[in-house]
Amino acid sequence: AVQPMESGGGSVQAGGSLTLSCEVSGYTASQICMAWFRQAPGMQREGIARIDHGGPTVYADSVKGRFTISKDLTKPTLGYLQMNDLKPEDSGTYYCAAEALYCTGGSSISEARFVYWGKGTPVTISS
């Protein structure tokens, strides 16, 4: 079975940085679309970053310029989310999601497009 697994969550102070990792096991093709979503307590899950096979990226306005999504050049099923200048409102559970082959849905980062989901990793930013 295809299963994304996140790691790297934790607690940092505002202004700090964290890097999340996502490894998608059980996926054999070289093309894959990966994305990161987050969900704060009591809030809906929101898509924040997406990377397509070949590298094109999309970011939510809330993280643009602070977060960077990437994939390992030699292992396309391994992805990262570099988060800088973190703010308390960035706190929540971060989920990795994957879609087979190529990203669909234009420039949106929509939950409905993603079939494979990780279980999430918590991120807490203190002020």
PDB file of C-alpha atoms in Angstrom:
ATOM      1  CA  ALA A   1       0.000   0.000   0.000  1.00  0.00           C
ATOM      2  CA  VAL A   2       1.137   3.550  -0.728  1.00  0.00           C
ATOM      3  CA  GLN A   3       1.714   5.439   2.511  1.00  0.00           C
ATOM      4  CA  PRO A   4       3.230   8.868   3.084  1.00  0.00           C
ATOM      5  CA  MET A   5       4.962   9.310   6.421  1.00  0.00           C
ATOM      6  CA  GLU A   6       5.880  12.671   7.892  1.00  0.00           C
ATOM      7  CA  SER A   7       8.689  13.467  10.306  1.00  0.00           C
ATOM      8  CA  GLY A   8      10.391  16.526  11.722  1.00  0.00           C
ATOM      9  CA  GLY A   9       7.604  18.228  13.616  1.00  0.00           C
ATOM     10  CA  GLY A  10       8.254  19.824  16.975  1.00  0.00           C
ATOM     11  CA  SER A  11       8.183  23.010  19.012  1.00  0.00           C
ATOM     12  CA  VAL A  12      10.114  26.170  18.261  1.00  0.00           C
ATOM     13  CA  GLN A  13       9.894  29.828  19.134  1.00  0.00           C
ATOM     14  CA  ALA A  14       8.493  32.411  16.771  1.00  0.00           C
ATOM     15  CA  GLY A  15      11.048  33.410  14.174  1.00  0.00           C
ATOM     16  CA  GLY A  16      12.620  29.976  14.180  1.00  0.00           C
ATOM     17  CA  SER A  17      12.798  27.291  11.530  1.00  0.00           C
ATOM     18  CA  LEU A  18      11.786  23.671  11.074  1.00  0.00           C
ATOM     19  CA  THR A  19      12.153  21.203   8.245  1.00  0.00           C
ATOM     20  CA  LEU A  20       9.528  18.530   7.734  1.00  0.00           C
ATOM     21  CA  SER A  21      10.187  15.402   5.710  1.00  0.00           C
ATOM     22  CA  CYS A  22       7.786  13.109   3.902  1.00  0.00           C
ATOM     23  CA  GLU A  23       8.640   9.696   2.549  1.00  0.00           C
ATOM     24  CA  VAL A  24       6.074   7.907   0.407  1.00  0.00           C
ATOM     25  CA  SER A  25       6.473   4.161   0.718  1.00  0.00           C
ATOM     26  CA  GLY A  26       4.964   1.597  -1.621  1.00  0.00           C
ATOM     27  CA  TYR A  27       4.972   3.955  -4.642  1.00  0.00           C
ATOM     28  CA  THR A  28       6.983   2.643  -7.575  1.00  0.00           C
ATOM     29  CA  ALA A  29       6.659   5.265 -10.317  1.00  0.00           C
ATOM     30  CA  SER A  30       9.185   8.103 -10.618  1.00  0.00           C
ATOM     31  CA  GLN A  31       6.540  10.764 -11.206  1.00  0.00           C
ATOM     32  CA  ILE A  32       4.624  11.945  -8.190  1.00  0.00           C
ATOM     33  CA  CYS A  33       2.822  15.056  -7.007  1.00  0.00           C
ATOM     34  CA  MET A  34       3.375  15.889  -3.347  1.00  0.00           C
ATOM     35  CA  ALA A  35       1.759  18.485  -1.135  1.00  0.00           C
ATOM     36  CA  TRP A  36       1.639  19.701   2.424  1.00  0.00           C
ATOM     37  CA  PHE A  37      -1.521  20.558   4.277  1.00  0.00           C
ATOM     38  CA  ARG A  38      -1.978  21.814   7.803  1.00  0.00           C
ATOM     39  CA  GLN A  39      -4.819  21.917  10.278  1.00  0.00           C
ATOM     40  CA  ALA A  40      -5.025  24.104  13.344  1.00  0.00           C
ATOM     41  CA  PRO A  41      -7.324  23.070  16.207  1.00  0.00           C
ATOM     42  CA  GLY A  42     -10.929  23.873  15.335  1.00  0.00           C
ATOM     43  CA  MET A  43     -10.019  24.915  11.804  1.00  0.00           C
ATOM     44  CA  GLN A  44     -10.372  23.313   8.398  1.00  0.00           C
ATOM     45  CA  ARG A  45      -7.383  21.670   6.818  1.00  0.00           C
ATOM     46  CA  GLU A  46      -5.684  23.967   4.304  1.00  0.00           C
ATOM     47  CA  GLY A  47      -3.284  23.252   1.493  1.00  0.00           C
ATOM     48  CA  ILE A  48      -0.087  25.248   1.857  1.00  0.00           C
ATOM     49  CA  ALA A  49       2.421  23.921  -0.681  1.00  0.00           C
ATOM     50  CA  ARG A  50       2.538  21.597  -3.644  1.00  0.00           C
ATOM     51  CA  ILE A  51       5.312  20.314  -5.898  1.00  0.00           C
ATOM     52  CA  ASP A  52       4.805  18.601  -9.209  1.00  0.00           C
ATOM     53  CA  HIS A  53       6.959  16.073 -10.958  1.00  0.00           C
ATOM     54  CA  GLY A  54       9.694  18.141 -12.578  1.00  0.00           C
ATOM     55  CA  GLY A  55       9.622  20.801  -9.903  1.00  0.00           C
ATOM     56  CA  PRO A  56       6.848  23.391 -10.439  1.00  0.00           C
ATOM     57  CA  THR A  57       5.593  24.619  -7.078  1.00  0.00           C
ATOM     58  CA  VAL A  58       2.501  26.336  -5.730  1.00  0.00           C
ATOM     59  CA  TYR A  59       2.178  28.042  -2.337  1.00  0.00           C
ATOM     60  CA  ALA A  60      -0.648  29.439  -0.272  1.00  0.00           C
ATOM     61  CA  ASP A  61      -0.347  33.176   0.315  1.00  0.00           C
ATOM     62  CA  SER A  62      -0.022  32.552   4.054  1.00  0.00           C
ATOM     63  CA  VAL A  63       3.345  30.820   3.628  1.00  0.00           C
ATOM     64  CA  LYS A  64       4.727  32.297   0.413  1.00  0.00           C
ATOM     65  CA  GLY A  65       8.250  33.594   0.896  1.00  0.00           C
ATOM     66  CA  ARG A  66       8.711  31.738   4.191  1.00  0.00           C
ATOM     67  CA  PHE A  67       8.171  28.062   3.289  1.00  0.00           C
ATOM     68  CA  THR A  68       9.895  26.051   0.574  1.00  0.00           C
ATOM     69  CA  ILE A  69       8.715  22.690  -0.705  1.00  0.00           C
ATOM     70  CA  SER A  70      11.183  20.423  -2.437  1.00  0.00           C
ATOM     71  CA  LYS A  71      11.833  16.837  -3.423  1.00  0.00           C
ATOM     72  CA  ASP A  72      15.007  14.807  -3.225  1.00  0.00           C
ATOM     73  CA  LEU A  73      16.632  14.825  -6.660  1.00  0.00           C
ATOM     74  CA  THR A  74      17.644  11.183  -6.466  1.00  0.00           C
ATOM     75  CA  LYS A  75      14.581   9.877  -4.636  1.00  0.00           C
ATOM     76  CA  PRO A  76      11.400  11.546  -5.904  1.00  0.00           C
ATOM     77  CA  THR A  77       9.234   9.924  -3.234  1.00  0.00           C
ATOM     78  CA  LEU A  78      11.124  11.842  -0.526  1.00  0.00           C
ATOM     79  CA  GLY A  79       9.992  15.406  -0.016  1.00  0.00           C
ATOM     80  CA  TYR A  80      10.650  18.284   2.337  1.00  0.00           C
ATOM     81  CA  LEU A  81       9.005  21.407   3.666  1.00  0.00           C
ATOM     82  CA  GLN A  82      11.500  24.007   4.880  1.00  0.00           C
ATOM     83  CA  MET A  83       9.716  26.453   7.167  1.00  0.00           C
ATOM     84  CA  ASN A  84      11.399  29.731   8.103  1.00  0.00           C
ATOM     85  CA  ASP A  85      10.314  32.782  10.081  1.00  0.00           C
ATOM     86  CA  LEU A  86       7.693  30.698  11.844  1.00  0.00           C
ATOM     87  CA  LYS A  87       4.737  32.415  13.510  1.00  0.00           C
ATOM     88  CA  PRO A  88       2.356  31.207  16.226  1.00  0.00           C
ATOM     89  CA  GLU A  89      -0.393  30.985  13.587  1.00  0.00           C
ATOM     90  CA  ASP A  90       1.684  28.349  11.786  1.00  0.00           C
ATOM     91  CA  SER A  91       0.978  25.928  14.636  1.00  0.00           C
ATOM     92  CA  GLY A  92      -1.039  22.838  13.827  1.00  0.00           C
ATOM     93  CA  THR A  93      -0.793  19.328  12.496  1.00  0.00           C
ATOM     94  CA  TYR A  94       1.034  19.108   9.185  1.00  0.00           C
ATOM     95  CA  TYR A  95       0.070  16.420   6.694  1.00  0.00           C
ATOM     96  CA  CYS A  96       1.878  15.153   3.644  1.00  0.00           C
ATOM     97  CA  ALA A  97      -0.269  14.073   0.704  1.00  0.00           C
ATOM     98  CA  ALA A  98       0.540  12.501  -2.634  1.00  0.00           C
ATOM     99  CA  GLU A  99      -1.141  12.132  -5.982  1.00  0.00           C
ATOM    100  CA  ALA A 100      -0.056   9.674  -8.626  1.00  0.00           C
ATOM    101  CA  LEU A 101       2.060  10.944 -11.531  1.00  0.00           C
ATOM    102  CA  TYR A 102       1.279  14.677 -11.990  1.00  0.00           C
ATOM    103  CA  CYS A 103      -0.461  17.381 -10.026  1.00  0.00           C
ATOM    104  CA  THR A 104      -3.966  18.187 -11.216  1.00  0.00           C
ATOM    105  CA  GLY A 105      -6.339  20.984 -10.293  1.00  0.00           C
ATOM    106  CA  GLY A 106      -4.543  23.938 -11.833  1.00  0.00           C
ATOM    107  CA  SER A 107      -2.920  26.215  -9.258  1.00  0.00           C
ATOM    108  CA  SER A 108      -5.088  25.118  -6.357  1.00  0.00           C
ATOM    109  CA  ILE A 109      -3.947  22.835  -3.538  1.00  0.00           C
ATOM    110  CA  SER A 110      -7.136  20.890  -3.039  1.00  0.00           C
ATOM    111  CA  GLU A 111      -7.630  18.002  -0.632  1.00  0.00           C
ATOM    112  CA  ALA A 112      -9.904  16.281  -3.102  1.00  0.00           C
ATOM    113  CA  ARG A 113      -7.036  15.788  -5.564  1.00  0.00           C
ATOM    114  CA  PHE A 114      -4.919  13.726  -3.203  1.00  0.00           C
ATOM    115  CA  VAL A 115      -5.439  10.028  -2.644  1.00  0.00           C
ATOM    116  CA  TYR A 116      -2.572   9.203  -0.317  1.00  0.00           C
ATOM    117  CA  TRP A 117      -2.276  10.850   3.092  1.00  0.00           C
ATOM    118  CA  GLY A 118       0.129  10.678   5.992  1.00  0.00           C
ATOM    119  CA  LYS A 119      -0.995  10.636   9.601  1.00  0.00           C
ATOM    120  CA  GLY A 120       0.410  14.074  10.364  1.00  0.00           C
ATOM    121  CA  THR A 121       3.143  15.592  12.495  1.00  0.00           C
ATOM    122  CA  PRO A 122       2.526  18.322  15.076  1.00  0.00           C
ATOM    123  CA  VAL A 123       4.152  21.748  14.894  1.00  0.00           C
ATOM    124  CA  THR A 124       3.922  24.208  17.772  1.00  0.00           C
ATOM    125  CA  ILE A 125       5.231  27.760  17.538  1.00  0.00           C
ATOM    126  CA  SER A 126       5.460  29.736  20.757  1.00  0.00           C
ATOM    127  CA  SER A 127       5.501  33.517  20.937  1.00  0.00           C
TER     128      SER A 127
END
